[in-house]
PDB file of C-alpha atoms in Angstrom:
ATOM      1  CA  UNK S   1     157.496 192.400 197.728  1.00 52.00           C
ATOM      2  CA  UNK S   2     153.983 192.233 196.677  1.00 50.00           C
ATOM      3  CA  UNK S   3     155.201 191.994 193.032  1.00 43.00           C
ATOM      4  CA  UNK S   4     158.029 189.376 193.223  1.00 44.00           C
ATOM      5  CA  UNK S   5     154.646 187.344 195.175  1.00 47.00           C
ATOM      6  CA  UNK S   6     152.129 188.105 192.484  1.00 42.00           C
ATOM      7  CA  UNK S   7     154.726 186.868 189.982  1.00 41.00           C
ATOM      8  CA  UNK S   8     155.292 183.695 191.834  1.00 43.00           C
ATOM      9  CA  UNK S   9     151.456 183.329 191.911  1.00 47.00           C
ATOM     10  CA  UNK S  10     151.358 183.143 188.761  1.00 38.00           C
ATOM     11  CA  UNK S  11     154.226 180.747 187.876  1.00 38.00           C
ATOM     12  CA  UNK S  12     152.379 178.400 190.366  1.00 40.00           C
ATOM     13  CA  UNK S  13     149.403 178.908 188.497  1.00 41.00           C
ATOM     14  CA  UNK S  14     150.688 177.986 185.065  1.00 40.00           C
ATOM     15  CA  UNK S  15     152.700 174.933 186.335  1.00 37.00           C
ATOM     16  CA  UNK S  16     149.702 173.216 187.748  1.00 40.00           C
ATOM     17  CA  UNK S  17     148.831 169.950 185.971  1.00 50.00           C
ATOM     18  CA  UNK S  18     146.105 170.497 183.470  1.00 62.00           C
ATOM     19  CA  UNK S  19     144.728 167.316 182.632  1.00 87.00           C
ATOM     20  CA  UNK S  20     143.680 165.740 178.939  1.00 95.00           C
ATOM     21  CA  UNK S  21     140.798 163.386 178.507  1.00 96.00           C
ATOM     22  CA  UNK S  22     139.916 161.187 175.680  1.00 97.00           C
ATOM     23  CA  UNK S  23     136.745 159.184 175.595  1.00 98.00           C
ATOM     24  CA  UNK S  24     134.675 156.980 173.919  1.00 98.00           C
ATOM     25  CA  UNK S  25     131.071 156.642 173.850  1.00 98.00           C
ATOM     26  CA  UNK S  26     128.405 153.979 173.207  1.00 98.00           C
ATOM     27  CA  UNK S  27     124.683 154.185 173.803  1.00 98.00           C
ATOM     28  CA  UNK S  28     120.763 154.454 171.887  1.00 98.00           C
ATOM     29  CA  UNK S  29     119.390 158.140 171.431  1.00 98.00           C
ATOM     30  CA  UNK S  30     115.849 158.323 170.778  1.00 96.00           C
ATOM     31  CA  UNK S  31     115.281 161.881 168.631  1.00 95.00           C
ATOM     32  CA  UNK S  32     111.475 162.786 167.804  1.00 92.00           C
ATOM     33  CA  UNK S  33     111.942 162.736 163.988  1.00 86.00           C
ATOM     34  CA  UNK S  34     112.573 158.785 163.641  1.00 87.00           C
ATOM     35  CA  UNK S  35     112.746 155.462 165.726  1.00 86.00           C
ATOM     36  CA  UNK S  36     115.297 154.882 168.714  1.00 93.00           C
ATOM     37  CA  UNK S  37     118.880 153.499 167.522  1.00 94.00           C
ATOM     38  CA  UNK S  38     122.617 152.870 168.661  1.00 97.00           C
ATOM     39  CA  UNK S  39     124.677 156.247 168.552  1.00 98.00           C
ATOM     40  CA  UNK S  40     128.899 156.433 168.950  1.00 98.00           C
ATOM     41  CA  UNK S  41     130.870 159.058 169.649  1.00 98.00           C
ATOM     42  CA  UNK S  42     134.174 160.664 170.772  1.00 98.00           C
ATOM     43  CA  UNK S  43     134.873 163.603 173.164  1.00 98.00           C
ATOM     44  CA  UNK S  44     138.125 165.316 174.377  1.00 97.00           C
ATOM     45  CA  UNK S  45     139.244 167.592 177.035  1.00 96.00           C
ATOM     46  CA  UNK S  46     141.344 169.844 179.259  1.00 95.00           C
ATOM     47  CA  UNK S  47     140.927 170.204 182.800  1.00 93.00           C
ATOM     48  CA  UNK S  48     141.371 173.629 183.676  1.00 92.00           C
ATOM     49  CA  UNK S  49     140.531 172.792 187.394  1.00 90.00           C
ATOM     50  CA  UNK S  50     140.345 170.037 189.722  1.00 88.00           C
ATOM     51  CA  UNK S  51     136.688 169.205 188.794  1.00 93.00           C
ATOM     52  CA  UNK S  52     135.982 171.397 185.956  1.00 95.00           C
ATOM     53  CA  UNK S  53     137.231 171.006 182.316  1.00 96.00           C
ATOM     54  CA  UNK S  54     136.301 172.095 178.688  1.00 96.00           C
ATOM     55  CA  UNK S  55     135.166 169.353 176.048  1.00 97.00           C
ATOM     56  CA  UNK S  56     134.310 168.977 173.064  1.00 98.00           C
ATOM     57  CA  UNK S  57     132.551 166.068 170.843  1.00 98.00           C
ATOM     58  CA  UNK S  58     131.448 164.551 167.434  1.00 98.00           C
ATOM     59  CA  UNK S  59     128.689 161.698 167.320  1.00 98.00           C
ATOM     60  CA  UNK S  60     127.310 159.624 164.638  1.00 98.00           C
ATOM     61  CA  UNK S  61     123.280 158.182 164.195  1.00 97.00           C
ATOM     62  CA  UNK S  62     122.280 156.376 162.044  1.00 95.00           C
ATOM     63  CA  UNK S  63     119.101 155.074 161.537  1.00 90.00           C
ATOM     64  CA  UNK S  64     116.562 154.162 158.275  1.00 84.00           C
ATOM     65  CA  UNK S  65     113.589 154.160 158.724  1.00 74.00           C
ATOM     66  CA  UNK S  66     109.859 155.035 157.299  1.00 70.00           C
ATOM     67  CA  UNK S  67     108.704 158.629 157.953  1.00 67.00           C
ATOM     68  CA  UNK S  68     105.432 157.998 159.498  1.00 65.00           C
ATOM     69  CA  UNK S  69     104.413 161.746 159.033  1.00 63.00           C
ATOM     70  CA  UNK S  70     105.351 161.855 155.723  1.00 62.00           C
ATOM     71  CA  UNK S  71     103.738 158.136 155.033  1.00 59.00           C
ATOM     72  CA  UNK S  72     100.249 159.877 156.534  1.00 63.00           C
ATOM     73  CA  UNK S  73     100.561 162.882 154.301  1.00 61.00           C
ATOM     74  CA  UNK S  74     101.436 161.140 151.019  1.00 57.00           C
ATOM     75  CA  UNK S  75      98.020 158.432 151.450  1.00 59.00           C
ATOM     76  CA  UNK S  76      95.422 161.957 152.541  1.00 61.00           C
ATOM     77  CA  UNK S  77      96.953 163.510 149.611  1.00 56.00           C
ATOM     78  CA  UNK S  78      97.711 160.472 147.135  1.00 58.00           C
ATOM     79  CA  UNK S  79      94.755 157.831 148.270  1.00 59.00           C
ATOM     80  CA  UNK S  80      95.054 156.114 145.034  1.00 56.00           C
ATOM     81  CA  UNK S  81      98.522 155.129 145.483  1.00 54.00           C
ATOM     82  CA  UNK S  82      99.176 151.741 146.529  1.00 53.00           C
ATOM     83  CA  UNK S  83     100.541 151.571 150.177  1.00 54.00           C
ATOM     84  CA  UNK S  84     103.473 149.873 149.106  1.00 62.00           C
ATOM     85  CA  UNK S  85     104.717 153.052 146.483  1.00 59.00           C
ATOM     86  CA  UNK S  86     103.837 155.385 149.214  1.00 59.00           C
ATOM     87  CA  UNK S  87     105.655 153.686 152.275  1.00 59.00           C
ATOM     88  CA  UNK S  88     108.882 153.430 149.456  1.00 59.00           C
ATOM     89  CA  UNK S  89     108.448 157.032 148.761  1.00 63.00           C
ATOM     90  CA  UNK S  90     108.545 157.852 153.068  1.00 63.00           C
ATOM     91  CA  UNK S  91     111.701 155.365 153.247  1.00 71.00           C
ATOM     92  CA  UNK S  92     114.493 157.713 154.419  1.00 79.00           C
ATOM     93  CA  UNK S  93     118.313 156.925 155.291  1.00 85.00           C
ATOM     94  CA  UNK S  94     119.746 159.689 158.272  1.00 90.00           C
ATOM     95  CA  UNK S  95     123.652 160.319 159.381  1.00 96.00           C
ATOM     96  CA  UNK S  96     123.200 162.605 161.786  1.00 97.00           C
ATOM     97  CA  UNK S  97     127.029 164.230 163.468  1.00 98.00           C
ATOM     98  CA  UNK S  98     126.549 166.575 165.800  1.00 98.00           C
ATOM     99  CA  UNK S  99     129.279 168.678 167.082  1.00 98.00           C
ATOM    100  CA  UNK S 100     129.783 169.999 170.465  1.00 98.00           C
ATOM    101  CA  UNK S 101     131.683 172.363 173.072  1.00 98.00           C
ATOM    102  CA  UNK S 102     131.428 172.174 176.336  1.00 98.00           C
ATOM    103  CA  UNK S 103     132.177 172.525 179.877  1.00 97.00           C
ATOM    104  CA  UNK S 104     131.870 169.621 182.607  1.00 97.00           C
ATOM    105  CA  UNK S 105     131.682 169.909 186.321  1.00 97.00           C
ATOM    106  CA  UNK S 106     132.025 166.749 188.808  1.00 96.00           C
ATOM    107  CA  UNK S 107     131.239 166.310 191.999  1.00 97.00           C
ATOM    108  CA  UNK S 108     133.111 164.007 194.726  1.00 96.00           C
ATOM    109  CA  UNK S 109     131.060 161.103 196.045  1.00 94.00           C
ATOM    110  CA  UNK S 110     133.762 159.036 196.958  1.00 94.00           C
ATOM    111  CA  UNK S 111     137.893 158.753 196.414  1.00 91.00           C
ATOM    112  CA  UNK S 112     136.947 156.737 193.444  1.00 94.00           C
ATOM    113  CA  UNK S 113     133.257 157.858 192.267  1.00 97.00           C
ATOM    114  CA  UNK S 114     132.008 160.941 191.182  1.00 96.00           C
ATOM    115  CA  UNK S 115     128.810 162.557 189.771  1.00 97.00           C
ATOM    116  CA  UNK S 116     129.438 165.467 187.363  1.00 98.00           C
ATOM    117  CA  UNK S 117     126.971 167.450 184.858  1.00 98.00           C
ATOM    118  CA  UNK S 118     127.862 168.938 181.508  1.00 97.00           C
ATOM    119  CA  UNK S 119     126.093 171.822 179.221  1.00 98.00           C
ATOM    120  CA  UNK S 120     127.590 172.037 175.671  1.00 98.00           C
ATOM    121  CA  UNK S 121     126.310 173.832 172.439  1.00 98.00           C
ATOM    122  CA  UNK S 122     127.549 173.288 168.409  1.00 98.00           C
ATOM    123  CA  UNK S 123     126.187 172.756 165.662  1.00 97.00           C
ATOM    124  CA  UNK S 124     125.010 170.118 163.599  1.00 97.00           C
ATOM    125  CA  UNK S 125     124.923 168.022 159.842  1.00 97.00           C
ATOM    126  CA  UNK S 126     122.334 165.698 159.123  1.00 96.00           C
ATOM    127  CA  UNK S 127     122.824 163.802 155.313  1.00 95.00           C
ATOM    128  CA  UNK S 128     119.525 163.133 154.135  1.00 87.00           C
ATOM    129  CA  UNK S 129     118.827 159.783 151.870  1.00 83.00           C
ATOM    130  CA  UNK S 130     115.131 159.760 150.572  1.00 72.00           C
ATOM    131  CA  UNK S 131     113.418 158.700 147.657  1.00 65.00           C
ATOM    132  CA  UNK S 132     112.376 160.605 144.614  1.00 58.00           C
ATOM    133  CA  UNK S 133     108.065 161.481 144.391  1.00 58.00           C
ATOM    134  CA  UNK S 134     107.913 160.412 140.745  1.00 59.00           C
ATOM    135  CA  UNK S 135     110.311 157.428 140.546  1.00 60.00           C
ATOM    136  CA  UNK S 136     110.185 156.130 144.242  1.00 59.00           C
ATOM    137  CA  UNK S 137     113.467 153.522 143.495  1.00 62.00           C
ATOM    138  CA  UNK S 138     115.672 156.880 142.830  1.00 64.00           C
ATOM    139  CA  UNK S 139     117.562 158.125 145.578  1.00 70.00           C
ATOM    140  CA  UNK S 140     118.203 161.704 146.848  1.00 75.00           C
ATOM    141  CA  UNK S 141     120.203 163.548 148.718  1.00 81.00           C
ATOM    142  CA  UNK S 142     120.361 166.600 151.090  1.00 85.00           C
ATOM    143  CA  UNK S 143     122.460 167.999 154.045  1.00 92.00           C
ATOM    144  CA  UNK S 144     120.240 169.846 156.840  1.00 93.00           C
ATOM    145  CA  UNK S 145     122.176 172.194 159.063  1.00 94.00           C
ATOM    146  CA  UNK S 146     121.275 174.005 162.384  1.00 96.00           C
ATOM    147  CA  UNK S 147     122.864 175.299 166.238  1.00 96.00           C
ATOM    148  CA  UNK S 148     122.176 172.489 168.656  1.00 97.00           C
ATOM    149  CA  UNK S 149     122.580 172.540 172.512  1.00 98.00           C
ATOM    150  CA  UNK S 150     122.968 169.816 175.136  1.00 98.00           C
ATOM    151  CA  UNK S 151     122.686 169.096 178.907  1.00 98.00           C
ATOM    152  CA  UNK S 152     123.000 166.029 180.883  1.00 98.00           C
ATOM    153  CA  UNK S 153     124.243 164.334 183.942  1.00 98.00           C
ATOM    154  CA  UNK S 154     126.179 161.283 185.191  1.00 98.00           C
ATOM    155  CA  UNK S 155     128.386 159.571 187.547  1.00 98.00           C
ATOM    156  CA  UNK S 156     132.162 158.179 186.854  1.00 97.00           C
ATOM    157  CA  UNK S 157     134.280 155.127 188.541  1.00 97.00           C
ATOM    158  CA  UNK S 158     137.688 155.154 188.523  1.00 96.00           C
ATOM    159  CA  UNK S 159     139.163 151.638 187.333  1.00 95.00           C
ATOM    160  CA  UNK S 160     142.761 152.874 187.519  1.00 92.00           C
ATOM    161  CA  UNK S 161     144.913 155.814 187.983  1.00 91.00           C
ATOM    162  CA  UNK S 162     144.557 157.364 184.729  1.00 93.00           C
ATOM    163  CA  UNK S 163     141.095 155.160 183.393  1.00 96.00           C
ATOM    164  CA  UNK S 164     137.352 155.941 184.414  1.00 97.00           C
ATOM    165  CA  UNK S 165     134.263 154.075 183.426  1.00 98.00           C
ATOM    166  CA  UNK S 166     131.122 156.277 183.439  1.00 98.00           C
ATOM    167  CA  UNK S 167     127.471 156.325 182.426  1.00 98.00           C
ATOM    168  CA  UNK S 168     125.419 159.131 181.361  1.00 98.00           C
ATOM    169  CA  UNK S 169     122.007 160.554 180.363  1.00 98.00           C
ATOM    170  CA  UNK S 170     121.929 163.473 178.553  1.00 98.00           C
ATOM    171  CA  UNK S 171     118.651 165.882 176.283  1.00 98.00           C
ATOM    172  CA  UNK S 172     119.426 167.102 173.177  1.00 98.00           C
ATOM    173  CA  UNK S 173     117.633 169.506 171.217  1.00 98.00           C
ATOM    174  CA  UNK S 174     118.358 170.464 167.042  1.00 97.00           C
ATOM    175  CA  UNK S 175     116.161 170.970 164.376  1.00 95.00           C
ATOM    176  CA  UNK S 176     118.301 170.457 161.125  1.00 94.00           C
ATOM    177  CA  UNK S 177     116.318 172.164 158.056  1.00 86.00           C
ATOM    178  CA  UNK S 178     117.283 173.136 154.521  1.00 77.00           C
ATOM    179  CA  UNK S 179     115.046 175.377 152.354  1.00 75.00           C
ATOM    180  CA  UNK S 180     113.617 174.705 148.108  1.00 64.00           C
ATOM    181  CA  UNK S 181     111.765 175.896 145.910  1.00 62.00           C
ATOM    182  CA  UNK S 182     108.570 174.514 145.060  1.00 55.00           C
ATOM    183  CA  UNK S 183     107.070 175.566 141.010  1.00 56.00           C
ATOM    184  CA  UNK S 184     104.846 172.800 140.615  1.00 54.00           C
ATOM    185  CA  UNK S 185     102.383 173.497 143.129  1.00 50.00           C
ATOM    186  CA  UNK S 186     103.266 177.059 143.616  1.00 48.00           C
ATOM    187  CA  UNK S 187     103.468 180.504 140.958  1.00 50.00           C
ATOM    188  CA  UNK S 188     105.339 182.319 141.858  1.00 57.00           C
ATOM    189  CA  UNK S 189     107.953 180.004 143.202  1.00 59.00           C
ATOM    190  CA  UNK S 190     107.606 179.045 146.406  1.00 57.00           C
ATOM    191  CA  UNK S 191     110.242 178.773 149.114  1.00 59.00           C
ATOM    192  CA  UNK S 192     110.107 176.463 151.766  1.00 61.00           C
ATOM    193  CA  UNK S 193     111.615 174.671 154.233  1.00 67.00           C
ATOM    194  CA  UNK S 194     111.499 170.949 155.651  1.00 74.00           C
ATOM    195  CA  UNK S 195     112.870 170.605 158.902  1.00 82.00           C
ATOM    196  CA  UNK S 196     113.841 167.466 161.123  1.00 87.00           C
ATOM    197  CA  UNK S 197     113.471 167.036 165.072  1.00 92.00           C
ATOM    198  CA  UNK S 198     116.529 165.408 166.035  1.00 95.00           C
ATOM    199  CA  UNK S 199     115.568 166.227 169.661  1.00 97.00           C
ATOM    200  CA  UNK S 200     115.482 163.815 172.437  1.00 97.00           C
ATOM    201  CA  UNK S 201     117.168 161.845 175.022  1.00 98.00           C
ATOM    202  CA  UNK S 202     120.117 159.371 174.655  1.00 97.00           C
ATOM    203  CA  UNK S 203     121.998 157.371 177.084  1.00 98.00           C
ATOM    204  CA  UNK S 204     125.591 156.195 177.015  1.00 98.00           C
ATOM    205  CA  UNK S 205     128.265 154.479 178.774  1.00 98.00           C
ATOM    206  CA  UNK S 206     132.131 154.414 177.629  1.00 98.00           C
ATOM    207  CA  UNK S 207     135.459 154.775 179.020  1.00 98.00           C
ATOM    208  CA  UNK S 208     137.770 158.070 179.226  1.00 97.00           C
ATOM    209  CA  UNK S 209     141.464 158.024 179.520  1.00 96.00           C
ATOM    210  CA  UNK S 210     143.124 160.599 181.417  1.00 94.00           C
ATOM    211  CA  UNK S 211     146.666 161.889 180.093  1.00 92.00           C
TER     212      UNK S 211
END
């Protein structure tokens, strides 16, 4: 008896309806290593429980911009230089696409709104467009890697039976890097690595389709 009731358990258990989410995201994200700009993205998921489901997500920012830090550097070290050739040498073009997994959690506030929280980690690609020291209208071009991790929190409205709207503010925290060699300035060669903070808040609002 107990068997023929585990069994049925577990039938009941694998015919409950597991959910699929699509959504789509719009919103600004504001990372340390440049200026504030618009950031899109797309996440899925599975419900495994009532309130709780796995995700995933892929983003894209992108933002050009000046690299103050850099600019700083290049007129203490270069003071000759004219402004203009070293703000052209600090001019950088970024695609950032992070890539996330995920679990989500919401809780109730009313039959048609409801808070939730979400924790995800991945990893990361960041394309790197900057110019070239010696001839500043050259371009370059490098891919920056590292792990990345995300938390954040939000609430969702329900404008039909299988459509939500939500909003949500979430921290993000990656340091993409890649490592050269340096043997101009160094004998022996010299490796080392540059390394962007892509770090920093971002909110969003979009619509998810259930399905």
């Amino acid at each position: 008896m107990k068997f023929i009731m585990v069994i049925a358990g577990l039938l009941t258990i694998n015919i409950l309806p597991q959910w699929n989410t699509g959504a789509i995201k719009l919103g600004y994200f504001n990372p340390s290593a440049t200026d504030g700009g618009f950031i899109i993205g797309f996440e899925g998921g599975k419900h495994f429980d009532k309130y709780m489901s796995w995700t995933w997500s892929v983003d894209w920012f992108n933002r050009n911009y000046v690299d103050k830090e850099l600019f700083d550097e290049l007129n203490q070290y270069y003071p000759g230089a004219f402004g203009e050739t070293n703000e052209l040498r600090a001019s950088t073009n970024i695609h950032d696409f992070p890539v996330m997994f995920g679990i989500s959690a919401r809780f109730p506030i009313s039959k048609r709104a409801q808070f939730f929280a979400v924790g995800s980690v991945g990893a990361e690609l960041l394309i790197i467009n900057y110019r070239n020291f010696q001839n500043p209208t050259d371009d370059e071009f490098e891919a920056a890697f590292d792990f990345n991790w995300r938390v954040g929190i939000g609430a969702a409205f329900a404008i039909g039976p299988y459509t939500e709207f939500f909003g949500e503010l979430t921290y993000h925290e990656s340091h993409p890097s890649w490592t050269y060699e340096d043997d101009e300035f160094f004998y022996p060669n010299a490796v080392l690595e540059r390394s962007y903070n892509m770090s920093g808040f971002m909110t969003r609002v979009g619509i998810r389709f259930f399905y």
